[in-house]
CSV table of C-alpha atoms and ligand atoms in Angstrom, one decimal:
chain,number,residue,atom,x,y,z
A,72,UNK,CA,112.0,172.8,98.1
A,73,UNK,CA,111.0,176.1,96.4
A,74,UNK,CA,111.2,179.6,98.0
A,75,UNK,CA,107.6,180.9,97.8
A,76,UNK,CA,107.9,184.1,99.9
A,77,UNK,CA,110.6,186.4,101.2
A,78,UNK,CA,109.9,189.5,103.3
A,79,UNK,CA,111.9,192.1,105.2
A,80,UNK,CA,110.6,193.0,108.7
A,81,UNK,CA,111.8,196.3,110.0
A,82,UNK,CA,111.5,197.0,113.7
A,83,UNK,CA,112.9,199.1,116.5
A,84,UNK,CA,112.6,197.7,120.0
A,85,UNK,CA,115.0,200.3,121.3
A,86,UNK,CA,117.2,200.1,118.2
A,87,UNK,CA,116.6,199.2,114.6
A,88,UNK,CA,116.6,195.7,113.2
A,89,UNK,CA,116.0,194.4,109.6
A,90,UNK,CA,115.0,190.7,109.5
A,91,UNK,CA,114.6,188.6,106.4
A,92,UNK,CA,112.0,185.9,106.6
A,93,UNK,CA,112.0,183.2,103.8
A,94,UNK,CA,109.1,180.8,103.4
A,95,UNK,CA,109.2,177.6,101.3
A,96,UNK,CA,106.5,175.5,99.6
A,97,UNK,CA,107.0,172.9,102.4
A,98,UNK,CA,105.9,175.4,105.0
A,99,UNK,CA,109.4,175.6,106.5
A,100,UNK,CA,110.5,179.2,107.2
A,101,UNK,CA,114.0,180.6,108.0
A,102,UNK,CA,115.2,183.9,109.4
A,103,UNK,CA,118.3,186.0,108.5
A,104,UNK,CA,119.6,189.3,109.9
A,105,UNK,CA,119.9,192.2,107.4
A,106,UNK,CA,120.8,194.9,109.9
A,107,UNK,CA,123.5,197.4,108.8
A,108,UNK,CA,123.7,199.9,111.6
A,109,UNK,CA,122.7,203.4,110.5
A,110,UNK,CA,122.3,202.3,106.9
A,111,UNK,CA,119.5,199.8,107.4
A,112,UNK,CA,117.3,201.0,104.5
A,113,UNK,CA,120.1,200.6,101.9
A,114,UNK,CA,120.1,196.8,102.6
A,115,UNK,CA,116.3,196.7,102.7
A,116,UNK,CA,116.1,198.3,99.2
A,117,UNK,CA,118.9,196.0,98.0
A,118,UNK,CA,116.9,192.9,99.1
A,119,UNK,CA,113.4,194.1,98.1
A,120,UNK,CA,114.4,195.6,94.7
A,121,UNK,CA,117.2,193.3,93.6
A,122,UNK,CA,117.4,190.0,95.6
A,123,UNK,CA,113.9,188.9,96.5
A,124,UNK,CA,112.4,189.0,92.9
A,125,UNK,CA,115.2,186.6,91.8
A,126,UNK,CA,114.9,184.5,95.0
A,127,UNK,CA,111.3,183.6,94.5
A,128,UNK,CA,111.1,180.1,92.9
A,129,UNK,CA,114.7,179.2,93.7
A,130,UNK,CA,115.6,175.9,95.4
A,131,UNK,CA,116.0,176.6,99.1
A,132,UNK,CA,118.3,173.6,99.5
A,133,UNK,CA,121.0,174.9,97.2
A,134,UNK,CA,122.6,177.3,99.7
A,135,UNK,CA,126.0,177.4,98.0
A,136,UNK,CA,124.4,178.0,94.5
A,137,UNK,CA,122.3,180.8,95.8
A,138,UNK,CA,125.3,182.4,97.5
A,139,UNK,CA,127.5,182.2,94.4
A,140,UNK,CA,124.7,183.4,92.2
A,141,UNK,CA,124.0,186.5,94.4
A,142,UNK,CA,127.7,187.2,94.8
A,143,UNK,CA,128.9,186.7,91.2
A,144,UNK,CA,125.6,187.6,89.6
A,145,UNK,CA,125.4,191.1,91.0
A,146,UNK,CA,128.5,191.9,89.0
A,147,UNK,CA,129.3,194.6,91.6
A,148,UNK,CA,131.2,192.7,94.2
A,149,UNK,CA,131.8,193.0,98.0
A,150,UNK,CA,131.0,195.9,100.2
A,151,UNK,CA,128.9,196.1,103.4
A,152,UNK,CA,125.5,196.6,101.7
A,153,UNK,CA,125.8,193.7,99.3
A,154,UNK,CA,127.5,191.3,101.8
A,155,UNK,CA,124.9,192.1,104.5
A,156,UNK,CA,122.0,191.4,102.1
A,157,UNK,CA,123.6,188.1,101.0
A,158,UNK,CA,124.2,187.2,104.7
A,159,UNK,CA,120.5,187.6,105.5
A,160,UNK,CA,119.6,185.1,102.7
A,161,UNK,CA,122.4,182.7,103.7
A,162,UNK,CA,121.4,182.6,107.4
A,163,UNK,CA,117.7,182.0,106.5
A,164,UNK,CA,118.6,179.2,104.2
A,165,UNK,CA,120.9,177.5,106.7
A,166,UNK,CA,118.1,177.8,109.3
A,167,UNK,CA,115.7,176.1,106.8
A,168,UNK,CA,118.2,173.3,106.0
A,169,UNK,CA,118.8,172.5,109.7
A,170,UNK,CA,115.0,172.6,110.4
A,171,UNK,CA,114.5,170.2,107.5
A,172,UNK,CA,117.1,167.9,109.0
A,173,UNK,CA,115.6,168.3,112.4
A,174,UNK,CA,119.0,169.2,113.8
A,175,UNK,CA,120.6,172.2,115.6
A,176,UNK,CA,122.7,174.0,112.9
A,177,UNK,CA,126.1,173.2,114.6
A,178,UNK,CA,125.5,169.5,113.8
A,179,UNK,CA,125.4,170.3,110.1
A,180,UNK,CA,128.7,172.1,110.3
A,181,UNK,CA,130.5,169.1,111.9
A,182,UNK,CA,129.3,169.0,115.5
A,183,UNK,CA,130.5,170.7,118.7
A,184,UNK,CA,134.2,171.3,119.1
A,185,UNK,CA,133.8,172.6,122.7
A,186,UNK,CA,131.2,172.7,125.5
A,187,UNK,CA,130.2,176.3,124.9
A,188,UNK,CA,131.1,179.6,123.3
A,189,UNK,CA,133.2,181.8,125.6
A,190,UNK,CA,131.9,185.4,125.4
A,191,UNK,CA,133.1,188.8,126.7
A,192,UNK,CA,131.1,191.6,128.2
A,193,UNK,CA,131.5,195.3,128.1
A,194,UNK,CA,132.6,197.3,131.2
A,195,UNK,CA,132.6,201.0,130.8
A,196,UNK,CA,132.5,204.0,133.1
A,197,UNK,CA,132.9,207.7,133.5
A,198,UNK,CA,135.9,207.1,135.7
A,199,UNK,CA,138.4,204.3,136.3
A,200,UNK,CA,136.6,203.3,139.6
A,201,UNK,CA,133.3,203.2,137.8
A,202,UNK,CA,134.7,201.0,135.0
A,203,UNK,CA,136.4,198.6,137.4
A,204,UNK,CA,133.2,198.2,139.5
A,205,UNK,CA,131.5,197.2,136.2
A,206,UNK,CA,134.3,194.7,135.6
A,207,UNK,CA,133.5,193.3,139.1
A,208,UNK,CA,129.8,192.8,138.1
A,209,UNK,CA,130.8,190.8,135.0
A,210,UNK,CA,133.2,188.6,137.0
A,211,UNK,CA,130.4,188.0,139.5
A,212,UNK,CA,128.2,186.9,136.6
A,213,UNK,CA,130.8,184.3,135.6
A,214,UNK,CA,132.5,186.2,132.7
A,215,UNK,CA,136.1,185.2,131.9
A,216,UNK,CA,136.7,188.1,129.6
A,217,UNK,CA,135.7,191.8,129.7
A,218,UNK,CA,136.3,194.7,127.4
A,219,UNK,CA,137.1,198.0,129.2
A,220,UNK,CA,136.3,201.4,127.8
A,221,UNK,CA,136.4,204.6,130.0
A,222,UNK,CA,135.7,208.3,129.6
A,223,UNK,CA,139.0,210.2,129.0
A,224,UNK,CA,139.6,213.1,131.4
A,225,UNK,CA,139.2,216.3,129.4
A,226,UNK,CA,137.0,214.8,126.7
A,227,UNK,CA,133.2,215.2,127.1
A,228,UNK,CA,132.2,211.9,125.5
A,229,UNK,CA,134.2,208.8,124.8
A,230,UNK,CA,133.5,205.9,122.6
A,231,UNK,CA,132.1,202.9,124.4
A,232,UNK,CA,130.7,204.7,127.5
A,233,UNK,CA,127.1,203.6,127.9
A,234,UNK,CA,124.2,205.5,129.3
A,235,UNK,CA,122.9,202.4,131.1
A,236,UNK,CA,124.4,199.2,132.6
A,237,UNK,CA,124.8,195.9,130.7
A,238,UNK,CA,123.6,197.6,127.5
A,239,UNK,CA,125.6,199.9,125.2
A,240,UNK,CA,124.1,201.5,122.1
A,241,UNK,CA,126.1,203.9,120.1
A,242,UNK,CA,123.5,204.8,117.5
A,243,UNK,CA,121.1,207.6,118.3
A,244,UNK,CA,117.8,208.6,116.7
A,245,UNK,CA,118.0,211.3,114.1
A,246,UNK,CA,121.1,212.7,112.4
A,247,UNK,CA,124.6,211.7,113.5
A,248,UNK,CA,125.7,213.1,116.9
A,249,UNK,CA,129.1,214.8,117.0
A,250,UNK,CA,131.9,213.6,119.4
A,251,UNK,CA,135.2,215.3,120.1
A,252,UNK,CA,138.4,213.2,119.9
A,253,UNK,CA,141.9,214.0,121.1
A,254,UNK,CA,144.7,211.4,120.8
A,255,UNK,CA,147.3,212.7,123.3
A,256,UNK,CA,144.8,212.6,126.2
A,257,UNK,CA,143.8,209.1,125.3
A,258,UNK,CA,147.3,207.8,125.0
A,259,UNK,CA,148.2,209.2,128.4
A,260,UNK,CA,145.2,207.8,130.1
A,261,UNK,CA,144.6,204.2,128.8
A,262,UNK,CA,147.8,202.5,130.4
A,263,UNK,CA,146.6,203.8,133.8
A,264,UNK,CA,143.2,202.1,133.3
A,265,UNK,CA,144.8,198.8,132.6
A,266,UNK,CA,147.5,199.1,135.3
A,267,UNK,CA,144.7,199.4,137.9
A,268,UNK,CA,142.5,196.7,136.3
A,269,UNK,CA,145.4,194.2,136.3
A,270,UNK,CA,146.3,195.0,139.9
A,271,UNK,CA,142.7,194.5,141.0
A,272,UNK,CA,141.7,191.4,139.0
A,273,UNK,CA,145.0,189.5,139.0
A,274,UNK,CA,146.7,187.8,136.1
A,275,UNK,CA,144.0,185.5,134.6
A,276,UNK,CA,141.0,187.6,133.7
A,277,UNK,CA,141.0,188.4,130.0
A,278,UNK,CA,141.1,192.2,129.6
A,279,UNK,CA,140.3,193.7,126.2
A,280,UNK,CA,140.2,197.2,124.7
A,281,UNK,CA,138.7,198.7,121.5
A,282,UNK,CA,140.6,201.6,120.0
A,283,UNK,CA,137.9,202.0,117.3
A,284,UNK,CA,140.2,203.0,114.5
A,285,UNK,CA,141.4,206.2,116.1
A,286,UNK,CA,145.2,205.9,116.0
A,287,UNK,CA,147.8,206.1,113.3
A,288,UNK,CA,150.0,202.9,113.0
A,289,UNK,CA,152.8,204.6,114.9
A,290,UNK,CA,150.6,205.7,117.7
A,291,UNK,CA,149.0,202.2,117.8
A,292,UNK,CA,152.5,200.6,118.1
A,293,UNK,CA,153.3,202.9,121.0
A,294,UNK,CA,150.0,202.1,122.8
A,295,UNK,CA,150.5,198.4,122.2
A,296,UNK,CA,154.0,198.7,123.8
A,297,UNK,CA,152.8,200.7,126.8
A,298,UNK,CA,150.1,198.1,127.4
A,299,UNK,CA,152.4,195.0,127.3
A,300,UNK,CA,153.0,194.8,131.1
A,301,UNK,CA,149.2,194.4,131.6
A,302,UNK,CA,149.0,191.5,129.0
A,303,UNK,CA,145.7,192.3,127.2
A,304,UNK,CA,143.6,189.6,125.7
A,305,UNK,CA,143.5,191.8,122.6
A,306,UNK,CA,143.7,195.4,121.4
A,307,UNK,CA,140.9,195.9,118.8
A,308,UNK,CA,141.0,198.0,115.7
A,309,UNK,CA,144.1,199.9,116.6
A,310,UNK,CA,144.1,201.7,113.2
A,311,UNK,CA,141.8,201.5,110.2
A,312,UNK,CA,142.4,198.3,108.2
A,313,UNK,CA,141.6,200.0,104.9
A,314,UNK,CA,145.3,199.6,104.2
A,315,UNK,CA,146.2,196.2,105.7
A,316,UNK,CA,150.0,196.7,105.3
A,317,UNK,CA,149.8,199.5,107.9
A,318,UNK,CA,149.5,196.7,110.5
A,319,UNK,CA,153.1,195.6,109.8
A,320,UNK,CA,154.4,198.6,111.7
A,321,UNK,CA,152.3,197.8,114.7
A,322,UNK,CA,153.3,194.1,114.6
A,323,UNK,CA,157.0,195.0,114.4
A,324,UNK,CA,156.9,196.9,117.7
A,325,UNK,CA,154.5,195.1,120.0
A,326,UNK,CA,153.5,191.7,121.2
A,327,UNK,CA,150.1,192.9,122.4
A,328,UNK,CA,147.6,190.7,120.5
A,329,UNK,CA,145.6,192.5,117.8
A,330,UNK,CA,142.0,191.9,116.7
A,331,UNK,CA,140.5,193.6,113.7
A,332,UNK,CA,137.9,193.5,111.0
A,333,UNK,CA,134.3,194.1,112.3
A,334,UNK,CA,133.8,196.5,109.3
A,335,UNK,CA,135.5,194.1,106.8
A,336,UNK,CA,133.3,191.8,104.7
A,337,UNK,CA,135.4,189.6,102.5
A,338,UNK,CA,138.2,187.0,102.6
A,339,UNK,CA,140.3,189.3,100.4
A,340,UNK,CA,140.1,192.0,103.1
A,341,UNK,CA,141.8,189.6,105.5
A,342,UNK,CA,144.3,188.0,103.1
A,343,UNK,CA,147.3,190.2,103.9
A,344,UNK,CA,146.4,190.6,107.6
A,345,UNK,CA,146.1,186.9,108.1
A,346,UNK,CA,148.7,185.4,105.8
A,347,UNK,CA,151.4,187.7,107.1
A,348,UNK,CA,150.2,187.0,110.7
A,349,UNK,CA,149.7,190.7,111.3
A,350,UNK,CA,146.6,190.0,113.5
A,351,UNK,CA,145.6,187.4,116.1
A,352,UNK,CA,141.8,187.5,115.8
A,353,UNK,CA,139.4,188.2,112.9
A,354,UNK,CA,136.4,190.4,114.0
A,355,UNK,CA,134.0,190.0,111.1
A,356,UNK,CA,130.8,188.2,111.7
A,357,UNK,CA,128.2,186.1,109.9
A,358,UNK,CA,126.1,189.2,109.6
A,359,UNK,CA,128.8,191.3,107.9
A,360,UNK,CA,130.5,188.9,105.5
A,361,UNK,CA,127.8,187.2,103.5
A,362,UNK,CA,126.6,184.7,106.2
A,363,UNK,CA,127.8,181.4,107.5
A,364,UNK,CA,128.9,180.3,104.0
A,365,UNK,CA,131.6,182.9,103.7
A,366,UNK,CA,132.4,183.2,107.4
A,367,UNK,CA,133.4,179.6,107.4
A,368,UNK,CA,135.8,180.2,104.5
A,369,UNK,CA,137.4,183.2,106.2
A,370,UNK,CA,137.8,181.2,109.5
A,371,UNK,CA,139.3,178.1,107.9
A,372,UNK,CA,141.8,180.3,105.9
A,373,UNK,CA,142.7,182.0,109.2
A,374,UNK,CA,143.2,178.7,110.9
A,375,UNK,CA,146.1,177.9,108.5
A,376,UNK,CA,147.9,180.9,110.0
A,377,UNK,CA,147.0,180.3,113.6
A,378,UNK,CA,144.7,183.3,113.6
A,379,UNK,CA,141.5,182.8,115.6
A,380,UNK,CA,137.9,184.0,115.5
A,381,UNK,CA,136.8,187.0,117.6
A,382,UNK,CA,133.4,187.7,116.1
A,383,UNK,CA,131.7,191.0,116.4
A,384,UNK,CA,128.5,190.8,118.6
A,385,UNK,CA,127.4,194.3,119.5
A,386,UNK,CA,123.7,195.2,120.0
A,387,UNK,CA,123.3,196.0,116.2
A,388,UNK,CA,123.8,192.3,115.5
A,389,UNK,CA,120.3,191.0,116.2
A,390,UNK,CA,119.6,187.8,118.2
A,391,UNK,CA,119.3,186.0,114.8
A,392,UNK,CA,123.0,186.8,114.1
A,393,UNK,CA,123.8,185.8,117.7
A,394,UNK,CA,122.1,182.4,117.2
A,395,UNK,CA,124.0,181.7,114.0
A,396,UNK,CA,127.3,183.0,115.4
A,397,UNK,CA,126.9,180.6,118.4
A,398,UNK,CA,126.3,177.5,116.2
A,399,UNK,CA,129.4,178.6,114.2
A,400,UNK,CA,131.4,179.3,117.3
A,401,UNK,CA,130.6,175.9,118.9
A,402,UNK,CA,131.9,174.2,115.8
A,403,UNK,CA,134.8,176.3,114.3
A,404,UNK,CA,138.1,174.7,115.0
A,405,UNK,CA,140.0,178.0,115.6
A,406,UNK,CA,137.5,179.6,117.9
A,407,UNK,CA,139.0,182.5,119.9
A,408,UNK,CA,136.3,184.6,121.7
A,409,UNK,CA,132.8,185.9,120.9
A,410,UNK,CA,131.5,189.4,121.8
A,411,UNK,CA,128.2,189.4,123.6
A,412,UNK,CA,126.7,192.8,124.2
A,413,UNK,CA,123.4,192.1,125.8
A,414,UNK,CA,120.2,193.1,124.0
A,415,UNK,CA,117.5,195.0,125.9
A,416,UNK,CA,114.5,193.1,127.3
A,417,UNK,CA,112.2,194.1,124.5
A,418,UNK,CA,114.6,192.8,121.9
A,419,UNK,CA,115.1,189.5,123.8
A,420,UNK,CA,111.3,189.1,124.1
A,421,UNK,CA,110.7,190.0,120.4
A,422,UNK,CA,113.3,187.4,119.2
A,423,UNK,CA,112.5,184.2,121.3
A,424,UNK,CA,115.8,182.2,121.3
A,425,UNK,CA,117.2,178.8,122.2
A,426,UNK,CA,120.6,180.2,123.3
A,427,UNK,CA,121.4,180.5,127.0
A,428,UNK,CA,124.2,182.0,129.1
A,429,UNK,CA,126.0,180.2,131.9
A,430,UNK,CA,129.5,180.4,133.4
A,431,UNK,CA,130.8,183.0,131.0
A,432,UNK,CA,129.7,181.0,128.0
A,433,UNK,CA,126.7,181.0,125.6
A,434,UNK,CA,125.3,177.8,124.2
A,435,UNK,CA,123.2,177.8,121.0
A,436,UNK,CA,120.7,175.2,122.3
A,437,UNK,CA,119.4,172.1,120.7
A,438,UNK,CA,116.4,173.5,118.8
A,439,UNK,CA,116.3,172.6,115.1
A,440,UNK,CA,117.7,175.4,112.9
A,441,UNK,CA,119.6,178.3,114.4
A,442,UNK,CA,117.0,178.5,117.2
A,443,UNK,CA,115.9,182.1,116.9
A,444,UNK,CA,112.4,183.2,116.0
A,445,UNK,CA,110.6,186.5,115.5
A,446,UNK,CA,107.4,187.6,117.2
A,447,UNK,CA,106.0,189.6,114.2
A,448,UNK,CA,103.0,191.1,116.1
A,449,UNK,CA,105.4,192.4,118.7
A,450,UNK,CA,107.7,193.7,115.9
A,451,UNK,CA,104.8,195.7,114.4
A,452,UNK,CA,104.5,197.6,117.8
A,453,UNK,CA,108.0,199.0,117.4
A,454,UNK,CA,108.2,200.8,114.0
A,455,UNK,CA,111.5,201.7,112.5
A,456,UNK,CA,112.9,205.1,113.4
A,457,UNK,CA,115.9,206.6,111.5
A,458,UNK,CA,119.1,206.5,113.7
A,459,UNK,CA,122.8,207.2,113.1
A,460,UNK,CA,126.2,206.4,114.5
A,461,UNK,CA,128.2,209.3,115.9
A,462,UNK,CA,130.7,211.3,113.8
A,463,UNK,CA,134.0,212.1,115.5
A,464,UNK,CA,136.0,215.3,115.0
A,465,UNK,CA,139.2,216.8,116.5
A,466,UNK,CA,139.0,220.0,118.6
A,467,UNK,CA,139.6,222.1,115.5
A,468,UNK,CA,136.7,220.5,113.7
A,469,UNK,CA,138.7,218.1,111.5
A,470,UNK,CA,136.6,214.9,110.8
A,471,UNK,CA,138.1,211.8,112.4
A,472,UNK,CA,137.5,208.1,112.4
A,473,UNK,CA,134.9,207.0,114.8
B,686,EZ4,O1,130.8,200.5,117.2
B,686,EZ4,O2,128.6,197.8,116.6
B,686,EZ4,O3,133.3,196.2,119.1
B,686,EZ4,N1,132.3,196.7,119.0
B,686,EZ4,C1,132.1,197.9,118.4
B,686,EZ4,C2,130.7,198.4,118.3
B,686,EZ4,C3,130.5,199.2,117.0
B,686,EZ4,C4,129.0,199.1,116.6
B,686,EZ4,C5,128.9,199.7,115.2
B,686,EZ4,O4,127.6,199.4,114.7
B,686,EZ4,O5,133.1,198.5,118.0
B,686,EZ4,O6,130.3,199.1,119.4
B,687,CO,CO1,134.8,197.2,117.8
C-alpha cells in the first residue's frame, strides 16, 4: 500500500492545531497530530520540507520501518520538533493499518486490558472556595480524579487558572504574555488548598497538583513533605527534568507520588528517572514522543520498574492525539491515569470522534482506526493565528521556568 499524498492542515478553532493527513493508493486515509504548542510552524516546515517528500511512495504498512528511517535517517536525533513530526506520521500510519484490518486500534495492540481509561479533570479558581466548587462539579460529573490549581494570594496571575469553566488554555494570540512568579507565597499557600480539599472530599478522591517546573529540588522536597498528610495522587513536574538526577533529592525526602515528563520526548530522557524509580508516572504522550511506536517502548520499559503511565492530555493535544492515547491507554499493562482537558465545542465538532465519556472514564469506541476524523471544510473556516505560551519572571524581572 503506497503513500500517494500527505498534507498538513493548520486550523485554529479557538486554539491552533496542525493535523497531518496521509492518503494511500487504496484510498485509505489516516490522521496524525503535529501540534507543538506555540511552535506549530516549526513542525509544519519540518514535515513539508523534509518528511513528506520522502514519505511519498513509501509503503504505508511498514510503520516500524518508516519510524526508524525518519528517526535514524534525520541524523539529528530527538528533540520536540523532530519527535512531534515523527509522531504525526506514526499516528496516521497506525490509523491506516487499523482501518485496513477493520479493527479499532486497541485490538492491534493486544486488546483491552480494562473497561475504560480513567481520566482526570482540571479544577481551578481565583480562591480556594472557587477551586473547591469546581472540584464538586467534576465529582458530580463522575470524575474520580481532579487536578487542583489556584491563584496565589499576592500574585496577579497563576499558572492553571482558567478564564472559563471546563476549559483551560494557556496559549494566547500574539507574543508571549508575561506572568510574575514568587516561590515563597506559593509554598505557604498550597498546603492549605489541599488541607481544605481533603477535608471536604474525604479520603478517596484522587487529588493532583502541577508545579509546572517552578521549584528547585530542595523546595520540591519540602513541598512534597508538607503535602504528605493530604495524600496526593501525584505532584507533577516539581522541578525541571533537564537534569534527571535532581529528582533523587526529592525522592529521598518525600513519599508524595511524582509525575513528570510532558516535555520529554525519548526513552533516554526517562532512563534514569524510571530505572532508579525516582518517579511514579511518565507524562509524555503519543504526540510528544514519536507516536504510538515509541510511546509503547517507553511504557513497557517503565513497567519493568513499576512506573505507570500518566499521559499529558491538555487542550493543545488535539482530539486525534486523544483518540490514539485512549486506544493506547485501554491496552497498556501499566496504565495509571490519563489527563483530559476538554476541548471547546468548535474543536469537538471539527474533529468528529468515536471516543465517549462516562463515569470518569473515556472509551476510544469501536470505529476502525483511531476513530477521529477531521472536517476539512470546517477547518478552513478557522485559519491559523500565531499564539504563544506565557513567559514567567520573578518580581525583579529574572526569567523563570513557566
Ligand atoms: O502547560 O499543555 O499538565 N498540563 C500542563 C499544560 C501545559 C500545556 C503546554 O502546552 O502542564 O497545561
Ligand atoms: Co503539566
